[in-house]
PDB file of C-alpha atoms in Angstrom:
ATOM      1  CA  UNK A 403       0.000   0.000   0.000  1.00  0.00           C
ATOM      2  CA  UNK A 404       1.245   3.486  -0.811  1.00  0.00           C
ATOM      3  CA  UNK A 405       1.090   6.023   1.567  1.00  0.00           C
ATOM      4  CA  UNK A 406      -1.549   8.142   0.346  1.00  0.00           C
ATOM      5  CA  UNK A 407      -4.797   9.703   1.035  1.00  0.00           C
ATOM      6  CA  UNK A 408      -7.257  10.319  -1.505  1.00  0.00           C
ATOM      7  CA  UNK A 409     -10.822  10.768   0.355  1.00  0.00           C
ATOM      8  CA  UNK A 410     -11.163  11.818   3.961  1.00  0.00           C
ATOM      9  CA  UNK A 411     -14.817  10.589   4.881  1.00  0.00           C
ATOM     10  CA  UNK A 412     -16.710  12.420   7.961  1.00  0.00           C
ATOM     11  CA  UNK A 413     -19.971  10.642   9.581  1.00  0.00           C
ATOM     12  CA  UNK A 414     -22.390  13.142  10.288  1.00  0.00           C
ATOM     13  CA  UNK A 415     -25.738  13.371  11.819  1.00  0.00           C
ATOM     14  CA  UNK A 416     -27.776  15.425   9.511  1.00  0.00           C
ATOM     15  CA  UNK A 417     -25.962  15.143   5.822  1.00  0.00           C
ATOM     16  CA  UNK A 418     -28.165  18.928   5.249  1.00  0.00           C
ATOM     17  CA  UNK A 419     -27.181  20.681   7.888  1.00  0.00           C
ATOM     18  CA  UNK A 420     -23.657  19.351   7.007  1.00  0.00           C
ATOM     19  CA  UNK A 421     -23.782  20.903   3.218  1.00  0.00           C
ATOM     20  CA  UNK A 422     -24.728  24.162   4.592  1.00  0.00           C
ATOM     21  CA  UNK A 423     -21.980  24.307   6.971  1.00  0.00           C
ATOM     22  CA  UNK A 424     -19.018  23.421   4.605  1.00  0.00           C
ATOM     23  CA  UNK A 425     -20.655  25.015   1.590  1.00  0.00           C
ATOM     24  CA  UNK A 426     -22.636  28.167   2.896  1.00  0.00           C
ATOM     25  CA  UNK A 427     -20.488  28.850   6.103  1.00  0.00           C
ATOM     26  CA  UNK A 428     -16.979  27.950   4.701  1.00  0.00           C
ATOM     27  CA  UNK A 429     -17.381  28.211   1.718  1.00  0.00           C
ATOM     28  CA  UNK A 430     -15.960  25.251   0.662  1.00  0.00           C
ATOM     29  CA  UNK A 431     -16.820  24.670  -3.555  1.00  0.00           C
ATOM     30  CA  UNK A 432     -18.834  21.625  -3.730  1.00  0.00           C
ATOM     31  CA  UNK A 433     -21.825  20.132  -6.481  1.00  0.00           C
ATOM     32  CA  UNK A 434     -24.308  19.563  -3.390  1.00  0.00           C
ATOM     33  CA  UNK A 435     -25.501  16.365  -2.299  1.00  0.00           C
ATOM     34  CA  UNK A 436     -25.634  13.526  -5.227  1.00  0.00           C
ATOM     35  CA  UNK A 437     -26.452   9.911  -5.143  1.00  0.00           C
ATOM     36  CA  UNK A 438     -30.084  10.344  -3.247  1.00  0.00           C
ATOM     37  CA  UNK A 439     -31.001   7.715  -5.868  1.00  0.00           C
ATOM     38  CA  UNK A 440     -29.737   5.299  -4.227  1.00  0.00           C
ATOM     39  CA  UNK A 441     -30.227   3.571  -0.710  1.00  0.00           C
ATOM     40  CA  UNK A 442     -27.346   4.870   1.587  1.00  0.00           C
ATOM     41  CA  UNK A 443     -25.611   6.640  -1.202  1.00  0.00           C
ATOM     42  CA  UNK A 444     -26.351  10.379  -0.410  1.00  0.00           C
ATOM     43  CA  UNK A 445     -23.206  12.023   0.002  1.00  0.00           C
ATOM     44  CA  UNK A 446     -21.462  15.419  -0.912  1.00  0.00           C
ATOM     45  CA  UNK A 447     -17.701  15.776  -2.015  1.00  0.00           C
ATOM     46  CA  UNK A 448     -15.690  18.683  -1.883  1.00  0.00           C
ATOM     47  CA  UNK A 449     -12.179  19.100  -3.743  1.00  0.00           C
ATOM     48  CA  UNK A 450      -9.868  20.412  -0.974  1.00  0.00           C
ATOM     49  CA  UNK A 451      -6.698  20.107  -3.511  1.00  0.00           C
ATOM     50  CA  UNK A 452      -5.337  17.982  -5.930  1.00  0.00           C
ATOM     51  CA  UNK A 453      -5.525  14.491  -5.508  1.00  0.00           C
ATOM     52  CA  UNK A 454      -7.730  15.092  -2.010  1.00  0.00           C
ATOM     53  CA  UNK A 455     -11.400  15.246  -1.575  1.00  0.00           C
ATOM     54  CA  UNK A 456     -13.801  15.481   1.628  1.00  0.00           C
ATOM     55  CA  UNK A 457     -16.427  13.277   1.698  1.00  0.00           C
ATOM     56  CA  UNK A 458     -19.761  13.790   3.743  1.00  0.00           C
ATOM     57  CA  UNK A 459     -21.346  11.116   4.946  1.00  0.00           C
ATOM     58  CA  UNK A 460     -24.275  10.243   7.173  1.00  0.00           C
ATOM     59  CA  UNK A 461     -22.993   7.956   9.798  1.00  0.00           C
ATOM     60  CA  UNK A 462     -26.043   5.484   9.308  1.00  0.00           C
ATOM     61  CA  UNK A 463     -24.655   5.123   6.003  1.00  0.00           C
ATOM     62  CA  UNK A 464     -21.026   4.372   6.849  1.00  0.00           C
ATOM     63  CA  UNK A 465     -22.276   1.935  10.020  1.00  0.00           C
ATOM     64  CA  UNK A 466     -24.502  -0.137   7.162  1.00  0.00           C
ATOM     65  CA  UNK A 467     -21.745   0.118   4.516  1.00  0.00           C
ATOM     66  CA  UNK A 468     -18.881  -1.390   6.529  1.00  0.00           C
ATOM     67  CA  UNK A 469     -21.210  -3.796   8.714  1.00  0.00           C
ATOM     68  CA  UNK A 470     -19.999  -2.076  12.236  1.00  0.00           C
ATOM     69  CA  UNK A 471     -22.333  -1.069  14.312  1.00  0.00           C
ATOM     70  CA  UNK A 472     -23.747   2.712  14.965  1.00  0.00           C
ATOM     71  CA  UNK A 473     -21.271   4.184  17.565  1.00  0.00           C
ATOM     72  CA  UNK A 474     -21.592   7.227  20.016  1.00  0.00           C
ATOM     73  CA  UNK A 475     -19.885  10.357  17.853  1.00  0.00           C
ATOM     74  CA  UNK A 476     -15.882  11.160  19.503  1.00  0.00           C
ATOM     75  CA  UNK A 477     -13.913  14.379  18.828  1.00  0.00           C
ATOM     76  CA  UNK A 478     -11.359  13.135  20.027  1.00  0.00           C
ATOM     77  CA  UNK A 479     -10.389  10.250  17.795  1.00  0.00           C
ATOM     78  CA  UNK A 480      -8.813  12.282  15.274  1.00  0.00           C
ATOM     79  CA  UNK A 481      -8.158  15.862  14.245  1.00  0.00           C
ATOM     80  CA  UNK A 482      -8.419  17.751  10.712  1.00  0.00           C
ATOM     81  CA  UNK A 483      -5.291  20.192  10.004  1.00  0.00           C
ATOM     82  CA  UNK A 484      -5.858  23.413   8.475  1.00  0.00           C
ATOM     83  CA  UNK A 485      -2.266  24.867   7.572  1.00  0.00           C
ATOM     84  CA  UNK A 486      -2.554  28.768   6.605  1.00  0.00           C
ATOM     85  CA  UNK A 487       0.300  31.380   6.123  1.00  0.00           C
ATOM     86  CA  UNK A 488      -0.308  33.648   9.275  1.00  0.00           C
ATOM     87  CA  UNK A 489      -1.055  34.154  12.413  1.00  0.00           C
ATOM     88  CA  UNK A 490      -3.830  36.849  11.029  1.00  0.00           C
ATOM     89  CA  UNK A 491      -5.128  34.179   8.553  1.00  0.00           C
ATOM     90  CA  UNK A 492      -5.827  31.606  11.481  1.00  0.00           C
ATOM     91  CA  UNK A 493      -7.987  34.332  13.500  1.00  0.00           C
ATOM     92  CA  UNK A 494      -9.692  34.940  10.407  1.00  0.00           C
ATOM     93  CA  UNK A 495     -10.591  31.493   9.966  1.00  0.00           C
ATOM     94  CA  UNK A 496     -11.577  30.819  13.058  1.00  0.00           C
ATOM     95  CA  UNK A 497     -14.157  33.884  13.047  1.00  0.00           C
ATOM     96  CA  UNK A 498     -15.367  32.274   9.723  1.00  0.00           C
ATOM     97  CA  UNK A 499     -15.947  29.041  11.198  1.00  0.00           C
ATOM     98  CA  UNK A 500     -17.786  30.683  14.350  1.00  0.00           C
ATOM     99  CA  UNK A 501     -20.015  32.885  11.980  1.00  0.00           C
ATOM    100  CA  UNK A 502     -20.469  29.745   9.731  1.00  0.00           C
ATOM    101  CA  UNK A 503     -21.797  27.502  13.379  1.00  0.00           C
ATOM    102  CA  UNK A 504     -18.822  26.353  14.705  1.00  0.00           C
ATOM    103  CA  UNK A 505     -18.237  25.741  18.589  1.00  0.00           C
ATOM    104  CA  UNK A 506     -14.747  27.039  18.958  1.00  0.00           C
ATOM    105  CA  UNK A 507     -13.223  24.270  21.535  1.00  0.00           C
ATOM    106  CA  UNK A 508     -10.182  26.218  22.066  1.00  0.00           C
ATOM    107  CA  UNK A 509      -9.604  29.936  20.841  1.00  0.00           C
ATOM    108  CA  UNK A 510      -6.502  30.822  18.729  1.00  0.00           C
ATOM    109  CA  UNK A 511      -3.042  31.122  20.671  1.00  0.00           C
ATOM    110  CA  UNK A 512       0.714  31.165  20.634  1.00  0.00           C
ATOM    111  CA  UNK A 513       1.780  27.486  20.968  1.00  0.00           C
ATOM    112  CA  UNK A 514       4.612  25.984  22.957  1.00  0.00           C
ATOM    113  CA  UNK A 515       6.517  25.321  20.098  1.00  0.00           C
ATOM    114  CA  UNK A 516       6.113  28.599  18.171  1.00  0.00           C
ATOM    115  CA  UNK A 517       2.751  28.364  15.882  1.00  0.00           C
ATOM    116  CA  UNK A 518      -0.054  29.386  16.925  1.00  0.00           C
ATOM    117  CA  UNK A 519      -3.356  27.768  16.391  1.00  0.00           C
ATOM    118  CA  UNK A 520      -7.016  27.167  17.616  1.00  0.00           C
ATOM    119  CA  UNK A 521      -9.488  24.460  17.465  1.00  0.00           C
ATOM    120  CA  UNK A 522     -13.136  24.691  16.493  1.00  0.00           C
ATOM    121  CA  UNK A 523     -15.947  21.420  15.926  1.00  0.00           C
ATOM    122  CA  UNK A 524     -18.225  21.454  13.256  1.00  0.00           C
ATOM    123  CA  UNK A 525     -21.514  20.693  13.379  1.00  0.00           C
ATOM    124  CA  UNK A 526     -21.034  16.983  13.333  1.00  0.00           C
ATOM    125  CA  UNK A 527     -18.620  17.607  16.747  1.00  0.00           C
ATOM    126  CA  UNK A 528     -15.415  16.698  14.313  1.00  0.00           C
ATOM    127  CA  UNK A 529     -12.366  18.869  15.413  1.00  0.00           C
ATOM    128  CA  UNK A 530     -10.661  21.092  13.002  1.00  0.00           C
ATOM    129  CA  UNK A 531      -7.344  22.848  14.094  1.00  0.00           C
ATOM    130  CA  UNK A 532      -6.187  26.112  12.363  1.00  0.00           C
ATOM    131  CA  UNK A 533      -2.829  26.757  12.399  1.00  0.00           C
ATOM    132  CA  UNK A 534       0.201  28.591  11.436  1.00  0.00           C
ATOM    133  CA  UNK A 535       3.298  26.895  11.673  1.00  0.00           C
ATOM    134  CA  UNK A 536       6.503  29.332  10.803  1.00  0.00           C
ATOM    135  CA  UNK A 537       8.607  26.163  10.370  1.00  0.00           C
ATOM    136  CA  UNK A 538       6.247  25.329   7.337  1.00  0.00           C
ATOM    137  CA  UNK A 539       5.068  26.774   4.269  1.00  0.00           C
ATOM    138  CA  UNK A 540       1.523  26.630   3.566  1.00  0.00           C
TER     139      UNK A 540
END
């Protein structure tokens, strides 16, 4: 297996109020929901670069597509990383992501190790971080 990513796939809870987050809030470019057609196959994707899309999914669809059962939502199994070029840019994001719904979970700050970043959950309770890292170029 190569080490690669080429869909990140989030569970939510209400695959509408999902859309209007990610399209209307962030404005993240994206052709709406498709495959309503079929059982379990609504779902929206959004190009976040080359070679990488997001994928919204309800997780009722994901728990009878893989056979696991329906499990309690947790932020804290994993984290989404939103690199930008500034300390200005990640306050600015943040305030988007606020005015879009967001619950901030930890406001924007200088981190021990230089950056500085803040976390916010969408409305699906999955846990975006915003940061600026001077060490890398975003």
């Amino acid at each position: 297996m190569q080490a690669r990513m080429t869909v990140i796939t989030l569970g939510v809870d209400n695959l509408d109020a999902a859309l209007a987050f990610y399209r209307d809030g962030l404005g993240f470019a994206t052709a709406g929901i498709i495959g309503k057609e079929f059982e379990h196959g609504a779902v929206v994707f959004i190009d976040m670069q080359p070679g990488l899309k997001l994928a919204l999914w309800p997780r009722t669809s994901i728990a009878h597509d893989t056979g696991l059962p329906l499990s309690a939502r947790s932020p804290t199994n994993m984290t989404l990383g939103h690199n930008v070029g500034s300390v200005g840019e990640v306050d600015a994001v943040m305030s988007n992501a606020q005015d879009a719904g967001a619950v901030i979970v930890k406001p924007a700050h200088t981190t021990f190790w230089g950056g500085y970043s803040g976390y916010f959950q969408d409305p699906d309770g999955h846990v975006w971080e915003v940061v600026f890292n001077p060490q890398w170029v975003a």
